XYZ file of C-alpha atoms in Angstrom:
771
model
C -40.218 25.881 -12.677
C -39.125 26.432 -9.250
C -39.191 24.105 -6.200
C -39.367 25.566 -2.710
C -38.492 23.853 0.509
C -38.487 25.136 3.974
C -37.621 24.150 7.497
C -37.398 25.543 10.932
C -35.578 24.990 14.305
C -35.799 26.275 17.746
C -32.919 27.529 19.834
C -32.560 27.593 23.566
C -34.210 31.026 23.710
C -37.289 29.747 22.015
C -36.729 31.847 18.977
C -37.846 30.361 15.685
C -35.944 30.563 12.506
C -36.958 29.503 9.063
C -34.854 28.496 6.185
C -36.046 28.375 2.623
C -34.401 26.999 -0.463
C -35.498 27.436 -4.180
C -34.298 25.211 -6.879
C -34.922 25.439 -10.630
C -36.226 22.532 -12.649
C -35.237 21.267 -15.026
C -31.667 21.899 -14.011
C -29.004 22.967 -16.507
C -26.147 20.290 -16.557
C -23.939 20.670 -19.684
C -23.288 23.903 -21.364
C -23.415 24.274 -25.169
C -19.753 25.174 -25.147
C -17.673 28.508 -24.782
C -17.941 29.362 -28.448
C -21.680 29.263 -28.522
C -22.056 31.152 -25.262
C -19.601 33.688 -26.617
C -21.561 34.264 -29.924
C -24.962 34.348 -28.089
C -26.797 37.521 -29.171
C -28.989 39.618 -26.923
C -27.544 38.476 -23.635
C -27.035 41.188 -20.933
C -25.292 38.644 -18.511
C -21.568 38.218 -18.480
C -20.367 35.211 -20.648
C -18.785 33.680 -17.353
C -22.006 34.203 -15.446
C -23.911 32.383 -18.189
C -21.489 29.448 -18.063
C -21.813 29.260 -14.256
C -25.675 28.608 -14.677
C -24.735 25.106 -15.890
C -23.835 22.650 -13.140
C -21.280 20.635 -15.046
C -18.704 23.383 -15.768
C -19.624 25.190 -12.646
C -18.569 22.190 -10.455
C -15.275 21.835 -12.416
C -14.547 25.635 -11.830
C -15.478 25.221 -8.071
C -13.228 22.302 -7.792
C -10.139 24.175 -9.471
C -10.772 27.315 -7.228
C -11.123 25.089 -4.087
C -7.922 23.278 -4.691
C -5.808 26.196 -5.616
C -6.980 28.248 -2.603
C -6.362 25.268 -0.412
C -2.887 24.736 -1.646
C -2.088 28.510 -1.492
C -3.094 28.637 2.080
C -1.228 25.517 3.091
C 2.019 26.628 1.547
C 1.925 29.161 4.232
C 0.488 27.263 7.240
C 2.670 24.224 6.881
C 5.544 26.252 8.048
C 3.545 26.596 11.329
C 3.044 22.694 11.409
C -0.665 23.038 10.859
C -2.464 20.089 9.115
C -3.954 20.265 5.716
C -7.440 19.852 7.368
C -7.123 23.496 8.672
C -6.074 24.820 5.316
C -9.181 23.169 3.728
C -11.497 24.617 6.439
C -10.041 28.027 6.063
C -10.513 27.767 2.258
C -14.066 26.963 2.815
C -14.607 29.892 5.171
C -13.127 32.287 2.597
C -15.438 30.879 -0.111
C -18.439 30.844 2.133
C -20.885 33.363 3.507
C -18.327 35.079 5.936
C -16.585 36.628 3.065
C -19.583 36.771 0.499
C -22.189 37.669 2.856
C -25.205 38.954 0.881
C -23.056 38.761 -2.364
C -22.887 36.434 -5.213
C -19.668 34.656 -6.135
C -18.634 32.181 -8.766
C -18.431 29.458 -5.988
C -21.533 30.401 -4.000
C -23.673 31.891 -6.846
C -26.814 30.051 -5.661
C -28.018 27.407 -3.222
C -28.172 24.911 -6.052
C -24.512 25.369 -6.943
C -23.459 24.799 -3.364
C -25.828 21.809 -3.206
C -24.060 20.006 -6.132
C -20.623 20.751 -4.741
C -21.839 19.421 -1.186
C -23.403 16.350 -2.745
C -20.049 15.322 -4.426
C -18.243 15.761 -1.095
C -20.876 13.933 0.823
C -20.469 10.973 -1.586
C -16.743 11.147 -0.872
C -17.361 11.081 2.941
C -19.425 7.903 2.515
C -16.388 6.451 0.798
C -14.206 7.837 3.513
C -16.267 5.962 6.275
C -16.233 2.801 4.151
C -12.406 2.824 3.897
C -12.040 3.674 7.482
C -13.811 0.413 8.241
C -11.763 -1.514 5.740
C -8.648 -0.291 7.389
C -9.802 -1.322 10.974
C -8.680 -4.655 12.198
C -11.509 -5.554 14.739
C -9.312 -8.421 15.874
C -6.925 -5.938 17.296
C -9.386 -5.245 20.109
C -8.944 -8.923 21.256
C -5.130 -8.668 21.044
C -4.750 -5.191 22.648
C -4.358 -6.348 26.243
C -6.269 -5.332 29.295
C -4.686 -1.976 29.857
C -5.228 -0.764 26.266
C -8.941 -1.938 26.489
C -9.237 -0.057 29.780
C -7.707 3.166 28.236
C -10.048 2.898 25.168
C -13.073 2.467 27.256
C -12.583 4.877 30.169
C -11.387 7.755 27.795
C -14.987 7.675 26.215
C -17.226 6.585 29.214
C -15.933 9.035 31.865
C -15.869 12.034 29.599
C -19.415 11.240 28.403
C -20.709 10.960 32.070
C -18.975 14.298 32.880
C -20.627 15.896 29.782
C -24.141 14.563 30.668
C -23.711 15.709 34.255
C -22.517 19.156 33.351
C -25.147 19.691 30.644
C -27.946 18.511 33.182
C -26.783 20.925 35.868
C -26.763 23.876 33.304
C -30.003 23.045 31.569
C -33.287 24.570 32.669
C -35.480 22.342 30.640
C -37.791 19.861 32.067
C -36.860 17.128 29.421
C -33.069 16.706 29.446
C -32.487 13.212 27.809
C -33.183 14.292 24.188
C -31.756 12.968 20.940
C -29.794 16.059 20.218
C -28.113 16.224 23.702
C -27.092 12.677 23.680
C -25.718 12.922 20.118
C -23.682 16.005 20.995
C -22.426 14.370 24.239
C -21.175 11.373 22.359
C -19.489 13.523 19.806
C -17.727 15.499 22.506
C -16.499 12.449 24.223
C -15.902 9.920 21.416
C -12.343 8.981 20.018
C -12.420 8.809 16.285
C -10.100 6.250 14.691
C -9.905 7.898 11.312
C -8.880 11.215 12.873
C -6.234 9.693 15.175
C -4.936 7.712 12.181
C -4.651 10.735 10.001
C -2.844 12.656 12.870
C -0.390 9.926 13.514
C 0.154 9.582 9.718
C 0.876 13.127 9.239
C 3.280 13.169 12.167
C 4.974 9.938 10.897
C 4.208 8.130 14.255
C 2.115 5.221 13.023
C 4.781 2.688 13.713
C 6.171 4.359 16.945
C 5.289 2.804 20.221
C 3.060 5.742 21.240
C 1.352 5.541 17.826
C 0.578 1.863 18.075
C -0.908 2.623 21.621
C -3.028 5.398 20.260
C -4.330 3.439 17.240
C -5.324 0.506 19.457
C -6.994 2.755 22.054
C -8.728 4.724 19.288
C -9.991 1.557 17.680
C -11.577 0.474 20.972
C -12.886 3.917 21.813
C -14.521 4.242 18.219
C -16.377 0.887 18.846
C -17.326 2.000 22.299
C -18.720 5.354 21.071
C -20.725 3.697 18.264
C -22.191 1.205 20.721
C -23.185 3.992 23.284
C -24.569 6.274 20.575
C -26.844 3.370 19.388
C -28.005 2.487 22.968
C -28.813 6.113 23.842
C -30.770 6.558 20.703
C -32.853 3.660 21.433
C -33.335 4.863 25.031
C -34.456 8.299 23.715
C -36.702 6.780 21.206
C -38.280 4.725 23.928
C -38.826 7.668 26.051
C -40.225 9.982 23.438
C -42.041 7.527 21.073
C -42.659 4.366 23.291
C -40.736 1.126 23.529
C -42.573 -0.564 20.649
C -40.584 1.818 18.335
C -37.261 0.663 20.017
C -38.182 -2.982 19.530
C -39.018 -2.261 15.870
C -35.679 -0.260 15.290
C -33.669 -2.990 17.021
C -35.347 -5.579 14.797
C -34.447 -3.478 11.769
C -30.833 -3.019 12.848
C -30.501 -6.791 13.535
C -31.734 -7.557 9.998
C -29.111 -5.126 8.616
C -26.415 -6.605 10.858
C -27.270 -10.127 9.635
C -27.279 -9.195 6.081
C -23.817 -7.676 6.419
C -22.126 -10.104 8.635
C -23.759 -13.441 7.713
C -24.176 -12.972 4.091
C -22.048 -10.208 2.489
C -19.004 -11.042 4.635
C -19.074 -14.847 3.739
C -19.471 -13.798 0.038
C -16.219 -11.665 0.436
C -14.377 -14.568 2.150
C -15.148 -16.784 -0.825
C -13.785 -14.159 -3.130
C -10.577 -14.251 -1.047
C -10.386 -18.070 -1.251
C -10.870 -17.971 -4.982
C -7.862 -15.717 -5.320
C -4.534 -17.678 -5.799
C -2.068 -17.147 -2.795
C 0.027 -14.076 -3.490
C -2.119 -13.022 -6.576
C -4.211 -10.158 -7.182
C -7.963 -10.240 -6.644
C -10.105 -9.948 -9.817
C -11.510 -6.531 -10.691
C -14.983 -8.031 -10.994
C -14.949 -8.938 -7.374
C -13.930 -5.298 -6.367
C -16.799 -3.857 -8.473
C -19.133 -6.235 -6.738
C -18.011 -5.129 -3.343
C -18.138 -1.412 -4.172
C -21.623 -1.893 -5.645
C -22.762 -3.565 -2.419
C -21.376 -0.673 -0.438
C -23.359 1.880 -2.571
C -26.550 -0.333 -2.252
C -26.093 -0.507 1.526
C -26.752 3.089 1.742
C -30.367 2.607 0.441
C -30.792 -0.577 2.509
C -29.846 1.276 5.645
C -32.416 3.961 4.807
C -35.170 1.327 4.280
C -34.284 -0.382 7.574
C -34.048 2.885 9.423
C -30.307 2.371 10.389
C -28.447 5.639 11.136
C -27.147 6.532 7.765
C -23.482 7.084 8.849
C -23.355 3.498 10.346
C -24.103 1.777 7.016
C -20.857 2.442 4.975
C -18.719 1.941 8.263
C -20.277 -1.354 9.043
C -19.876 -2.715 5.434
C -16.134 -1.629 5.626
C -15.730 -3.500 8.877
C -17.155 -6.633 7.287
C -14.574 -6.534 4.606
C -11.731 -9.136 5.395
C -8.711 -6.853 6.234
C -5.248 -7.109 4.447
C -4.586 -8.678 0.977
C -5.947 -9.439 -1.332
C -9.256 -7.763 -0.833
C -8.955 -5.215 1.833
C -5.645 -3.839 0.661
C -6.847 -3.936 -3.019
C -9.802 -1.678 -2.062
C -7.649 0.777 -0.184
C -5.168 0.911 -3.297
C -7.935 1.544 -5.644
C -10.147 3.906 -3.741
C -7.794 5.889 -1.252
C -6.166 8.113 -3.987
C -9.453 9.521 -5.314
C -11.153 9.713 -1.931
C -8.121 11.325 -0.056
C -7.056 13.339 -3.064
C -10.443 14.491 -4.540
C -13.403 13.916 -2.464
C -12.343 14.578 1.124
C -10.755 17.985 0.331
C -14.086 18.984 -1.252
C -16.023 17.760 1.654
C -13.977 19.475 4.103
C -14.041 22.688 2.286
C -17.947 22.560 1.908
C -17.983 22.041 5.727
C -15.984 25.367 6.095
C -18.445 27.132 3.764
C -21.188 26.528 6.232
C -19.308 28.391 9.042
C -20.552 31.936 9.695
C -19.196 33.589 12.897
C -21.611 36.449 12.598
C -24.233 34.254 14.487
C -22.147 34.520 17.620
C -23.275 38.063 18.149
C -26.773 36.696 19.277
C -26.166 33.203 20.732
C -28.742 31.381 22.535
C -28.600 29.911 26.127
C -28.586 26.250 24.672
C -25.484 27.110 22.743
C -23.823 28.476 25.740
C -24.556 25.520 27.878
C -23.346 23.136 25.324
C -20.126 25.062 24.765
C -19.358 24.846 28.534
C -20.342 21.169 28.406
C -17.921 20.647 25.551
C -14.920 22.370 27.187
C -15.533 20.424 30.511
C -15.719 17.118 28.569
C -12.364 17.902 26.659
C -10.635 18.737 29.873
C -11.984 15.443 31.520
C -10.853 13.401 28.464
C -7.383 14.909 28.448
C -7.079 14.134 32.246
C -8.100 10.478 31.947
C -6.079 10.112 28.828
C -2.981 11.476 30.752
C -3.487 9.750 34.063
C -4.060 6.098 32.737
C -0.748 5.769 30.866
C 1.229 7.819 33.411
C -0.026 5.469 36.354
C 1.242 2.552 34.255
C 4.703 3.966 34.219
C 4.782 5.606 30.855
C 6.982 8.796 31.061
C 5.276 12.039 31.690
C 6.115 13.659 28.318
C 4.891 10.479 26.492
C 1.668 10.514 28.582
C 0.963 14.130 27.886
C 1.629 13.396 24.139
C -0.804 10.443 24.318
C -3.405 12.610 26.048
C -3.231 15.160 23.161
C -3.492 12.436 20.570
C -6.622 11.032 22.144
C -8.135 14.546 22.402
C -7.662 15.405 18.775
C -10.678 16.321 16.549
C -10.958 16.500 12.851
C -12.953 15.532 9.780
C -15.454 12.952 11.651
C -16.426 15.694 14.207
C -16.812 18.281 11.433
C -18.980 16.072 9.519
C -21.194 15.196 12.395
C -21.743 18.943 13.360
C -22.276 19.781 9.589
C -24.959 17.058 9.292
C -26.682 18.245 12.501
C -26.585 21.841 11.033
C -27.980 20.809 7.691
C -30.863 18.892 9.249
C -31.668 21.826 11.499
C -30.899 19.837 14.744
C -28.603 22.631 15.893
C -28.665 26.236 15.290
C -26.120 28.339 13.390
C -24.824 29.869 16.559
C -24.279 26.481 18.062
C -22.477 25.273 14.786
C -20.194 28.172 14.950
C -19.231 27.507 18.473
C -18.518 23.793 18.081
C -16.591 24.377 14.839
C -14.362 26.906 16.742
C -13.568 24.012 19.248
C -12.723 21.652 16.472
C -10.427 24.072 14.623
C -8.542 25.080 17.966
C -7.978 21.581 18.935
C -7.070 20.363 15.512
C -4.513 23.297 15.062
C -2.815 22.852 18.573
C -2.577 19.125 19.051
C -0.197 18.295 16.028
C 2.268 20.976 17.312
C 2.181 19.905 21.041
C 2.530 16.109 20.084
C 5.472 16.891 17.868
C 7.013 18.945 20.599
C 6.474 16.451 23.360
C 7.269 13.164 21.701
C 10.219 12.393 19.503
C 10.653 8.521 18.862
C 14.182 8.899 17.758
C 15.077 10.345 21.335
C 14.028 6.920 22.722
C 16.686 5.240 20.686
C 19.334 7.734 22.163
C 18.203 7.083 25.650
C 18.163 3.234 25.065
C 20.552 1.303 27.150
C 24.063 0.981 25.471
C 24.167 -2.451 24.019
C 26.985 -3.224 21.531
C 29.249 -6.189 20.759
C 31.948 -4.567 22.867
C 29.681 -4.605 25.819
C 28.981 -8.392 25.322
C 31.291 -10.841 27.006
C 32.420 -13.666 24.988
C 30.374 -16.120 26.814
C 27.257 -13.806 26.747
C 24.483 -14.398 24.338
C 24.967 -12.281 21.337
C 21.529 -10.947 20.117
C 21.465 -10.010 16.363
C 18.664 -8.814 13.981
C 18.999 -9.400 10.312
C 16.885 -7.694 7.704
C 15.951 -9.466 4.574
C 14.616 -7.597 1.603
C 15.269 -10.282 -1.303
C 15.843 -14.077 -1.166
C 19.634 -13.578 -1.772
C 19.981 -11.952 1.517
C 19.414 -15.017 3.506
C 22.484 -17.086 2.694
C 24.828 -14.051 3.227
C 23.457 -13.403 6.655
C 23.646 -17.160 7.660
C 27.245 -17.080 6.534
C 28.046 -14.094 8.930
C 26.155 -15.950 11.695
C 28.121 -19.107 10.994
C 31.419 -17.066 11.185
C 30.282 -15.499 14.541
C 31.108 -18.879 16.254
C 27.758 -19.703 17.908
C 28.307 -22.381 20.722
C 26.238 -23.551 23.647
C 28.588 -21.465 25.892
C 28.341 -18.540 23.690
C 24.967 -18.744 21.878
C 23.405 -16.360 19.346
C 19.779 -15.377 19.422
C 18.775 -14.145 15.823
C 15.629 -12.080 15.080
C 14.981 -12.198 11.261
C 12.766 -9.607 9.701
C 11.450 -10.079 6.298
C 8.781 -8.649 3.811
C 5.095 -9.661 3.794
C 4.924 -11.990 0.781
C 3.364 -15.035 2.151
C 5.140 -17.832 0.171
C 8.529 -15.984 0.180
C 8.315 -15.273 3.991
C 7.541 -18.984 4.447
C 10.687 -19.993 2.762
C 12.762 -17.440 4.778
C 11.377 -18.768 7.971
C 12.130 -22.469 6.827
C 15.707 -21.554 6.041
C 16.435 -19.945 9.282
C 14.639 -22.759 11.143
C 17.072 -25.182 9.372
C 20.037 -23.114 10.409
C 18.806 -23.268 14.041
C 18.255 -27.020 13.895
C 21.827 -27.414 12.659
C 23.221 -25.304 15.510
C 20.838 -26.848 18.156
C 21.397 -25.121 21.629
C 23.799 -22.550 20.115
C 21.389 -20.665 17.875
C 17.831 -19.468 18.700
C 15.857 -17.877 15.981
C 12.672 -15.662 15.947
C 11.150 -14.660 12.633
C 9.133 -11.416 12.101
C 7.295 -10.514 8.920
C 6.211 -6.794 8.691
C 4.470 -4.481 6.368
C 5.718 -0.848 6.939
C 5.517 2.419 4.813
C 8.950 3.147 3.356
C 9.354 6.221 5.242
C 8.404 4.687 8.608
C 10.308 1.365 8.085
C 13.406 2.415 10.112
C 11.066 3.245 13.109
C 9.519 -0.335 12.867
C 13.124 -1.922 12.974
C 14.468 0.367 15.825
C 11.467 -0.514 17.960
C 12.243 -4.112 17.267
C 15.809 -3.729 18.115
C 14.673 -2.152 21.618
C 12.118 -4.769 22.203
C 14.513 -7.695 21.624
C 17.484 -6.084 23.456
C 19.567 -6.432 20.382
C 23.413 -5.915 20.306
C 23.848 -5.923 16.500
C 21.679 -5.077 13.544
C 22.481 -6.419 10.076
C 21.351 -4.559 7.029
C 21.868 -5.614 3.353
C 23.474 -3.085 1.099
C 21.067 -1.411 -1.497
C 23.044 -2.384 -4.470
C 23.756 -5.871 -5.744
C 26.159 -6.860 -8.608
C 26.661 -9.643 -11.146
C 29.845 -11.555 -11.220
C 31.085 -9.319 -14.082
C 30.557 -6.254 -11.989
C 27.424 -4.907 -13.630
C 24.604 -3.859 -11.336
C 22.142 -6.543 -10.775
C 19.619 -4.591 -8.711
C 19.681 -1.173 -6.844
C 16.864 -0.279 -4.380
C 16.813 3.384 -3.255
C 14.165 2.736 -0.613
C 16.766 0.215 1.106
C 19.414 2.917 0.890
C 17.274 5.459 2.584
C 16.318 2.847 5.261
C 19.898 2.162 5.884
C 20.717 5.894 6.175
C 17.917 6.691 8.552
C 19.021 3.847 10.884
C 22.727 4.891 10.778
C 21.798 8.533 11.499
C 20.664 7.383 15.173
C 21.376 3.695 15.507
C 19.631 1.941 18.292
C 22.416 -0.464 18.628
C 25.643 -1.443 16.638
C 24.864 -1.665 12.985
C 26.523 -3.644 10.089
C 25.937 -2.929 6.306
C 26.636 -6.093 4.543
C 27.757 -5.932 0.857
C 27.416 -9.353 -0.610
C 30.147 -10.903 -2.680
C 29.414 -12.432 -6.015
C 31.028 -15.853 -5.294
C 27.614 -17.022 -4.083
C 24.945 -18.433 -6.453
C 21.858 -18.456 -4.318
C 18.100 -19.227 -4.638
C 15.300 -20.314 -2.397
C 12.364 -22.430 -3.430
C 9.794 -24.558 -1.664
C 11.557 -27.801 -2.020
C 15.013 -27.092 -1.165
C 15.016 -24.111 1.143
C 18.688 -23.151 0.647
C 21.086 -23.617 -2.265
C 24.589 -22.146 -1.834
C 27.391 -23.059 -4.102
C 30.134 -22.191 -1.457
C 28.526 -22.383 1.921
C 30.685 -21.643 4.974
C 29.978 -24.852 6.609
C 31.696 -26.715 3.710
C 34.826 -24.370 3.640
C 38.036 -25.794 5.327
C 39.023 -22.281 6.197
C 37.155 -19.035 6.119
C 39.515 -16.049 5.761
C 38.616 -12.719 7.219
C 40.452 -9.600 7.205
C 39.615 -6.636 9.657
C 40.903 -3.244 8.537
C 41.899 -1.055 11.577
C 42.641 2.569 11.565
C 41.418 3.520 15.036
C 38.123 5.103 16.346
C 34.827 3.797 17.808
C 33.653 2.181 14.657
C 36.801 0.255 14.221
C 36.652 -0.899 17.970
C 33.152 -2.380 17.212
C 34.380 -3.924 14.114
C 37.415 -5.444 15.866
C 35.225 -6.880 18.628
C 33.029 -8.703 16.065
C 36.151 -10.078 14.306
C 37.622 -11.338 17.497
C 34.396 -13.034 18.252
C 34.546 -14.876 14.905
C 38.133 -15.779 15.387
C 37.219 -18.384 18.071
C 35.890 -20.703 15.234
C 38.537 -23.121 14.425
C 37.561 -22.798 10.665
C 38.029 -18.966 10.711
C 41.391 -17.497 9.980
C 41.323 -13.860 11.091
C 43.997 -11.239 9.936
C 43.941 -7.800 11.601
C 45.535 -5.200 9.325
C 46.409 -1.803 10.823
C 46.960 1.066 8.468
C 49.346 3.443 10.290
C 50.018 6.999 8.951
C 53.596 7.545 8.301
C 53.652 10.809 10.453
C 51.969 9.111 13.273
C 49.105 11.702 13.248
C 46.198 10.906 15.654
C 43.330 13.405 16.524
C 42.380 12.055 19.910
C 44.612 11.053 22.977
C 41.788 8.994 24.382
C 41.092 7.071 21.142
C 44.915 6.602 20.666
C 45.168 4.932 24.134
C 42.217 2.651 23.388
C 43.635 1.808 19.955
C 46.960 0.614 21.620
C 45.192 -1.375 24.259
C 42.954 -3.204 21.786
C 45.916 -3.913 19.390
C 47.972 -5.175 22.310
C 45.302 -7.800 22.978
C 45.304 -8.847 19.369
C 49.094 -9.179 19.142
C 48.997 -11.453 22.219
C 46.455 -13.678 20.662
C 48.201 -16.380 18.774
C 45.044 -17.435 16.764
C 45.011 -13.874 15.095
C 47.476 -12.700 12.357
C 48.468 -9.060 12.976
C 49.942 -6.874 10.119
C 50.987 -3.339 10.567
C 51.152 -1.368 7.397
C 52.635 2.194 7.203
C 51.058 4.368 4.390
C 51.396 8.030 3.677
C 48.181 8.757 1.775
C 44.953 7.331 0.226
C 46.509 6.232 -3.053
C 49.000 4.022 -1.212
C 46.344 2.647 0.906
C 44.293 1.758 -2.295
C 47.212 0.086 -3.808
C 47.881 -2.181 -0.758
C 44.121 -3.070 -0.568
C 44.137 -3.981 -4.210
C 47.072 -6.354 -3.702
C 45.470 -8.356 -0.841
C 41.719 -8.378 -1.935
C 41.891 -11.948 -3.375
C 43.303 -13.421 -0.247
C 40.001 -12.946 1.903
C 36.415 -13.920 1.684
C 35.267 -11.366 4.094
C 36.358 -7.956 5.053
C 35.192 -6.179 8.245
C 35.773 -2.382 8.422
C 34.673 0.373 10.492
C 32.303 2.781 8.974
C 34.340 6.029 9.906
C 31.676 8.293 8.227
C 33.094 11.607 6.817
C 36.271 11.100 8.845
C 39.486 12.503 7.102
C 42.696 10.657 7.994
C 46.139 10.714 6.370
C 45.630 7.098 5.261
C 42.492 8.057 3.203
C 43.646 11.555 1.840
C 42.706 11.991 -1.681
C 40.045 9.159 -1.818
C 36.939 11.076 -0.644
C 36.634 13.041 -3.798
C 35.874 9.686 -5.669
C 33.303 8.475 -3.037
C 29.791 7.713 -4.299
C 28.344 6.053 -1.184
C 29.622 8.050 1.672
C 27.083 6.287 4.067
C 29.297 3.247 4.031
C 32.540 5.011 4.564
C 35.456 5.336 2.176
C 37.288 1.985 2.995
C 34.013 0.078 2.815
C 33.177 1.727 -0.512
C 36.626 0.916 -2.033
C 36.357 -2.753 -0.997
C 32.907 -2.948 -2.402
C 33.835 -1.594 -5.858
C 33.823 -3.708 -8.900
C 37.286 -2.592 -9.536
C 38.405 -4.855 -6.606
C 36.906 -8.073 -8.170
C 33.879 -8.210 -6.126
C 34.280 -11.784 -5.038
C 34.592 -11.044 -1.512
C 31.921 -9.791 0.996
C 32.140 -6.555 3.022
C 30.732 -5.889 6.449
C 30.850 -2.228 7.439
C 30.391 -1.583 11.098
C 28.836 1.509 12.896
C 28.913 1.695 16.619
C 25.822 2.761 18.696
């Protein structure tokens, strides 16, 4: 039995085209198996062709071929810095009618075979829109500020007006304000939040200053575009079908909105309240939310709500962040991003056929001109607004290209219009060319124009040496585990905070609510105990591991910080065995040390402390600095910029009466020095040390690394804290022969020696790197 369905559309030249699709019923789903097909008698068809008549195995083969071809194309195009989206589109074009025109292939053996693959992809796109809504924080629109709101609104409204004016001037039709024209105009001018988010994620700019500006503006632009599209559709319906239809549609939309916002959202908030603080939400709650999302599709159809709005609005209603929003993203994103969306993009590519461009209609030509004008206007507005607000020209250009970007959302809209015969094949080919060109060029240009690390290099020099003794010293301390708290507070206590020479501390900690609260309480107590000498600001951040260093560097610049303290990635027990080791923290430290935004210190904690934090007693420290009669510090000096910065910090600490500082200079026997300028600065700094009666100065001549090692081993038990310069990959006579035993070159050879369990491990080590 066969089922036939046909449809037609009219182009700008008033030529009528008709499409007819035939499907077989009942459909064949599951095959009898390879062995049964292989042993079948009297079959003239190929065995593989027989297998492809069944939709189940055919879909599996289509998925395998699609993924293999996509990865093969991307393995080449990634060297050109083209996104995965382009590889998926090209894979679809290869598997589509452009290559197999009039032929039969395993992928496009029939309309029914493509329909099954397209259905799977369409389901994935619905989930994609749902997750996009879940990821969006609507409250961000109220916290963005007037300038960002202005950018988000104007980058949509101004291009939309330009598009409508251009299309109206080119059109020769009497009825201009049609549903099709309005939908296309909004699509050309809209800013898609999911597309911008994907672009910034691929370029690793999500946590950069420009990335945050782009996301905020894209969020506002997305909301404005959806609002305008809804209003324009109602206006068109009123002009074409009467205003009673508009009132009816508005009523249906209001009912849907009320159900989602005033019934479904309170239910989800109740689920969040029933989840213990810091705990995971029940799987049954997740299944209810996912089920409601699937039902919302049918509800939107019954209430005549635009089908794409339904999953997006439901996603917006989900409370963002943990425990519900983050759990949905964690559960669904891998299968949506890894399976469904590649199939959907590939099926969009399979619809493209550039052969229709040979005989394009006047409507397609007018719309292409309108689209080009709209994109130029959008680029101009996106560039001028930030530039007028004193954003550098290169950053403004990069921002304009970010706002101009096109991707999966636009491709889906055009494919939907093509499938429903709203636009013709020639029009579809034109707009997909625009999407492909913009999506290919924008990532390359943004990467060329904007380098967030260069901002750290251009940042005003701010180090401990540049701070006068009576100036405020701004410090940021990063905390990854509870034990980091007391070690950082010990260093702050040793830094001699006074009313005349205060310390401003920014504490950055993970996002666990109960833990973060205890960290904040601990530092608030430290601020209270040093009232007037210490001011504390606490920041709790959630960052992807590969972008965490950008988040910290941006905070350093925002707070005009002079010194950044980072915990070492490895912690040891008292007996020297490894307690914990976090490679993510090691990569974070290394990324910051590559291009430090200010002076940086890596703190290796000693094992003399027994620390914990709980809700009742915010800090327990067996040997707090405040209770020590003297706190002995040794600063190891061998010369160079890192040692200068370490010495500046040590001298600041020595002003505390409870601190006893010893500066130990390791001097090569042959007097070798590789830089005359460095040697002069070394002598000047050491002269000041010798003249300071509160500082003990020791000069030790050594001929090689083993002699340095022997001397350090002999004094290691005399001090509670060692301050050393990093001296990364620097070869000196005093350290000859030690580098070959180095495991962590990122903290320098002297820092690693003093951190070794062979030295007892009861002291702390602070390794300093200059800006």
